XYZ file of C-alpha atoms in Angstrom:
269
model
C -201.126 -17.873 -31.344
C -198.729 -15.149 -32.509
C -200.172 -13.279 -35.500
C -198.216 -13.436 -38.796
C -195.786 -10.576 -39.134
C -193.209 -9.423 -41.658
C -190.897 -8.802 -38.704
C -190.972 -12.376 -37.392
C -189.218 -15.294 -39.063
C -190.188 -18.820 -38.040
C -188.020 -21.841 -38.817
C -189.906 -24.559 -40.664
C -188.723 -27.343 -38.333
C -190.419 -28.549 -35.166
C -187.968 -29.190 -32.323
C -188.052 -31.650 -29.443
C -186.373 -31.197 -26.082
C -183.925 -33.698 -24.602
C -183.348 -33.398 -20.874
C -180.376 -35.419 -19.599
C -180.686 -36.655 -16.022
C -178.341 -38.692 -13.833
C -179.661 -41.931 -12.313
C -183.179 -40.849 -13.151
C -182.945 -37.613 -11.192
C -182.428 -34.023 -12.175
C -179.115 -32.545 -11.003
C -179.468 -30.203 -8.023
C -180.112 -26.616 -9.074
C -177.501 -25.007 -6.865
C -175.126 -23.852 -9.580
C -174.957 -23.908 -13.364
C -172.335 -26.379 -14.570
C -173.538 -26.444 -18.123
C -172.792 -28.105 -21.361
C -169.390 -29.658 -20.626
C -170.909 -32.363 -18.386
C -172.791 -33.887 -21.313
C -170.373 -32.979 -24.107
C -168.773 -36.374 -24.608
C -171.818 -38.556 -24.006
C -174.496 -36.663 -25.944
C -173.328 -33.704 -27.991
C -170.267 -35.247 -29.642
C -172.061 -38.472 -30.761
C -174.931 -36.455 -32.227
C -172.477 -34.264 -34.128
C -170.773 -37.383 -35.512
C -174.163 -38.557 -36.806
C -174.810 -35.144 -38.385
C -177.619 -34.114 -36.055
C -177.924 -30.362 -35.638
C -178.657 -29.336 -32.046
C -179.593 -26.179 -30.201
C -178.214 -25.928 -26.675
C -180.018 -24.133 -23.863
C -178.406 -23.972 -20.452
C -180.536 -22.723 -17.583
C -179.798 -22.036 -13.928
C -181.416 -25.335 -12.980
C -180.339 -27.737 -15.753
C -179.454 -28.054 -19.439
C -181.563 -28.897 -22.474
C -180.674 -30.109 -25.948
C -183.129 -29.355 -28.736
C -183.188 -31.613 -31.808
C -185.402 -31.484 -34.861
C -188.338 -33.861 -34.741
C -187.361 -35.436 -38.047
C -183.962 -36.359 -36.567
C -185.458 -38.271 -33.644
C -184.834 -41.772 -35.113
C -181.133 -40.997 -35.548
C -180.955 -39.432 -32.074
C -182.458 -42.512 -30.417
C -180.246 -44.952 -32.323
C -177.187 -42.851 -31.477
C -177.863 -42.533 -27.748
C -179.581 -45.830 -26.943
C -176.271 -47.577 -26.253
C -175.384 -45.198 -23.409
C -178.746 -44.003 -22.104
C -182.156 -45.220 -21.050
C -184.492 -43.113 -23.182
C -188.016 -42.133 -22.168
C -190.758 -40.114 -23.792
C -193.450 -38.238 -21.925
C -197.008 -39.345 -22.528
C -199.858 -37.807 -20.512
C -197.394 -36.750 -17.834
C -195.874 -40.231 -17.513
C -192.394 -41.330 -18.656
C -192.610 -44.274 -21.051
C -189.493 -46.223 -22.148
C -188.476 -45.837 -25.794
C -186.665 -48.591 -27.678
C -184.837 -48.470 -30.986
C -187.471 -50.752 -32.482
C -190.076 -48.043 -32.010
C -188.418 -45.772 -34.563
C -186.162 -48.042 -36.625
C -188.086 -47.402 -39.842
C -186.890 -43.825 -39.949
C -183.217 -44.443 -39.287
C -180.751 -43.658 -42.045
C -177.095 -44.512 -41.745
C -175.166 -41.223 -41.737
C -173.033 -40.394 -44.737
C -169.406 -39.296 -44.335
C -169.307 -35.536 -44.058
C -166.705 -32.896 -44.689
C -164.898 -31.407 -41.733
C -167.148 -28.966 -39.853
C -166.730 -25.262 -40.465
C -164.400 -23.534 -38.020
C -166.234 -20.454 -36.856
C -164.433 -17.467 -35.328
C -164.708 -17.000 -31.587
C -164.672 -13.644 -29.812
C -164.648 -12.713 -26.159
C -166.144 -9.362 -25.113
C -164.988 -7.707 -21.911
C -168.521 -7.730 -20.477
C -169.007 -9.655 -17.216
C -172.222 -11.647 -16.823
C -174.335 -13.047 -14.000
C -176.329 -16.289 -14.059
C -179.414 -15.883 -11.880
C -182.792 -17.279 -10.933
C -185.915 -15.695 -9.484
C -188.634 -17.249 -7.338
C -191.808 -17.303 -9.512
C -193.922 -15.586 -6.853
C -191.564 -12.582 -6.828
C -191.587 -12.161 -10.626
C -194.310 -9.458 -10.587
C -192.029 -7.279 -8.467
C -189.472 -7.039 -11.272
C -191.830 -7.324 -14.264
C -191.624 -3.635 -15.180
C -187.836 -3.696 -15.061
C -187.730 -6.875 -17.152
C -189.917 -5.279 -19.835
C -187.708 -2.198 -19.889
C -184.515 -4.242 -20.267
C -185.974 -6.593 -22.887
C -187.668 -4.042 -25.125
C -186.564 -0.506 -24.376
C -182.932 -0.499 -23.269
C -180.557 0.962 -25.803
C -178.090 -1.307 -27.582
C -174.399 -0.409 -27.950
C -173.606 1.714 -31.018
C -173.456 -0.292 -34.241
C -170.276 0.232 -36.207
C -171.406 0.644 -39.806
C -167.824 0.498 -41.084
C -167.173 -2.982 -39.717
C -170.763 -4.226 -39.632
C -170.470 -5.399 -36.039
C -170.937 -4.344 -32.469
C -168.063 -3.154 -30.338
C -167.183 -6.353 -28.494
C -165.768 -4.430 -25.563
C -169.393 -4.137 -24.428
C -171.883 -6.609 -25.896
C -175.639 -6.547 -25.282
C -176.883 -9.943 -24.092
C -179.908 -10.711 -21.958
C -181.513 -14.169 -21.710
C -184.763 -14.990 -19.906
C -186.242 -18.487 -19.815
C -189.314 -19.830 -18.034
C -189.378 -23.650 -18.139
C -191.725 -25.776 -16.013
C -192.145 -22.875 -13.622
C -188.393 -22.332 -13.151
C -186.943 -18.982 -14.161
C -183.389 -18.532 -15.410
C -181.787 -15.200 -16.337
C -178.422 -14.214 -17.806
C -177.568 -10.510 -17.712
C -174.477 -8.352 -17.598
C -173.252 -7.163 -14.220
C -174.202 -3.530 -14.897
C -177.790 -4.442 -15.769
C -178.044 -6.544 -12.606
C -177.522 -3.383 -10.548
C -180.876 -2.073 -11.819
C -182.785 -4.940 -10.144
C -183.554 -5.383 -6.423
C -180.636 -7.457 -5.164
C -182.747 -9.374 -2.647
C -184.928 -10.913 -5.407
C -182.200 -12.206 -7.715
C -180.681 -15.499 -6.570
C -177.320 -16.808 -7.723
C -174.907 -19.527 -6.656
C -173.370 -19.349 -3.204
C -170.079 -18.126 -4.691
C -171.769 -15.311 -6.616
C -169.231 -15.755 -9.390
C -169.181 -13.697 -12.559
C -168.968 -15.189 -16.047
C -167.284 -14.172 -19.289
C -168.586 -14.966 -22.739
C -167.137 -16.629 -25.795
C -169.299 -15.798 -28.818
C -169.147 -18.214 -31.743
C -169.811 -17.199 -35.352
C -169.043 -14.330 -37.693
C -172.387 -14.452 -39.533
C -175.793 -16.032 -38.807
C -175.221 -19.708 -38.008
C -178.754 -20.870 -38.790
C -179.944 -24.328 -37.745
C -178.597 -26.717 -40.359
C -174.910 -27.007 -39.502
C -173.765 -29.799 -37.183
C -170.901 -29.827 -34.681
C -170.833 -26.182 -33.589
C -171.617 -26.964 -29.942
C -169.247 -29.953 -29.986
C -166.350 -27.817 -31.253
C -166.620 -25.658 -28.142
C -167.806 -28.199 -25.576
C -165.293 -30.980 -26.230
C -162.066 -29.045 -25.497
C -163.675 -27.465 -22.423
C -164.869 -30.850 -21.191
C -161.377 -32.282 -21.660
C -160.030 -29.462 -19.462
C -162.911 -29.921 -16.948
C -164.072 -26.325 -17.431
C -167.729 -25.577 -16.756
C -169.642 -23.730 -19.442
C -173.141 -22.285 -19.673
C -174.211 -22.504 -23.334
C -176.999 -20.741 -25.242
C -177.617 -21.276 -28.952
C -179.382 -18.626 -31.025
C -180.050 -18.208 -34.735
C -177.266 -15.675 -35.200
C -174.564 -16.787 -32.767
C -173.788 -19.377 -30.120
C -172.686 -18.194 -26.692
C -170.615 -20.055 -24.117
C -170.239 -18.465 -20.689
C -167.349 -19.619 -18.522
C -166.203 -18.592 -15.024
C -164.383 -15.267 -15.238
C -161.138 -16.571 -13.790
C -160.884 -19.205 -16.543
C -161.454 -17.039 -19.627
C -157.777 -16.804 -20.612
C -157.386 -20.599 -20.533
C -160.595 -21.051 -22.515
C -159.511 -18.666 -25.266
C -156.146 -20.430 -25.468
C -157.797 -23.868 -25.692
C -160.164 -22.791 -28.447
C -157.408 -21.080 -30.436
C -155.285 -24.217 -30.206
C -158.272 -26.281 -31.374
C -158.766 -24.055 -34.390
C -155.083 -24.039 -35.307
C -154.797 -27.841 -35.066
C -157.863 -28.300 -37.303
C -156.585 -26.162 -40.151
């Protein structure tokens, strides 16, 4: 319904959402644990079969987006480890490999994935949720933050933002559940009694992946970050965008995360 605009670019692919549940139930929404819990079982196998994914962590759960044309490969890749269902008229219907076998192509050997630079700004972030019925109370503030807040100065000499203080604000509304990521300073502008976080109230630090727009075609970006963190049992909250990927990790673990990712890059050269 959005009108065509020279300011809006739309990717030509249609994407489908994969929601990974345990024993047929959604994980409890008490605290974001993120991408590392499904890194080995879902993300790594898809990367090996050259399926590009977008990752969207929310306060309640995590979603993997895959292109519709890749669905046959996705199902063949994951059918050995998962029971796969599709939603039809609100009901979950089992999917078998036979349903989509005509579209499956055996993956070709690929070159080693590109190693993208990782950076860690000093900004501290909060992962929050809001009860839907209280959303009108913060609507004006949300609009101001999303559309009218000033960004950090852009350094024309280096062509990049000062990573000591990065602007990042994420708002998602999925099936009635609201999830927000904002920096700790921005959080102070909102009524504290309306923003809900985990019982520990922990702060998160960001690892930003990419030195130029990543686009949607490359495979293995999420896996490069998620696999070493999963091996170290470090939780991560992951958000893919067109320009960069962003992994948020608990503040106290940022030094270990940076070390792990640097070691991964050095060993892959």
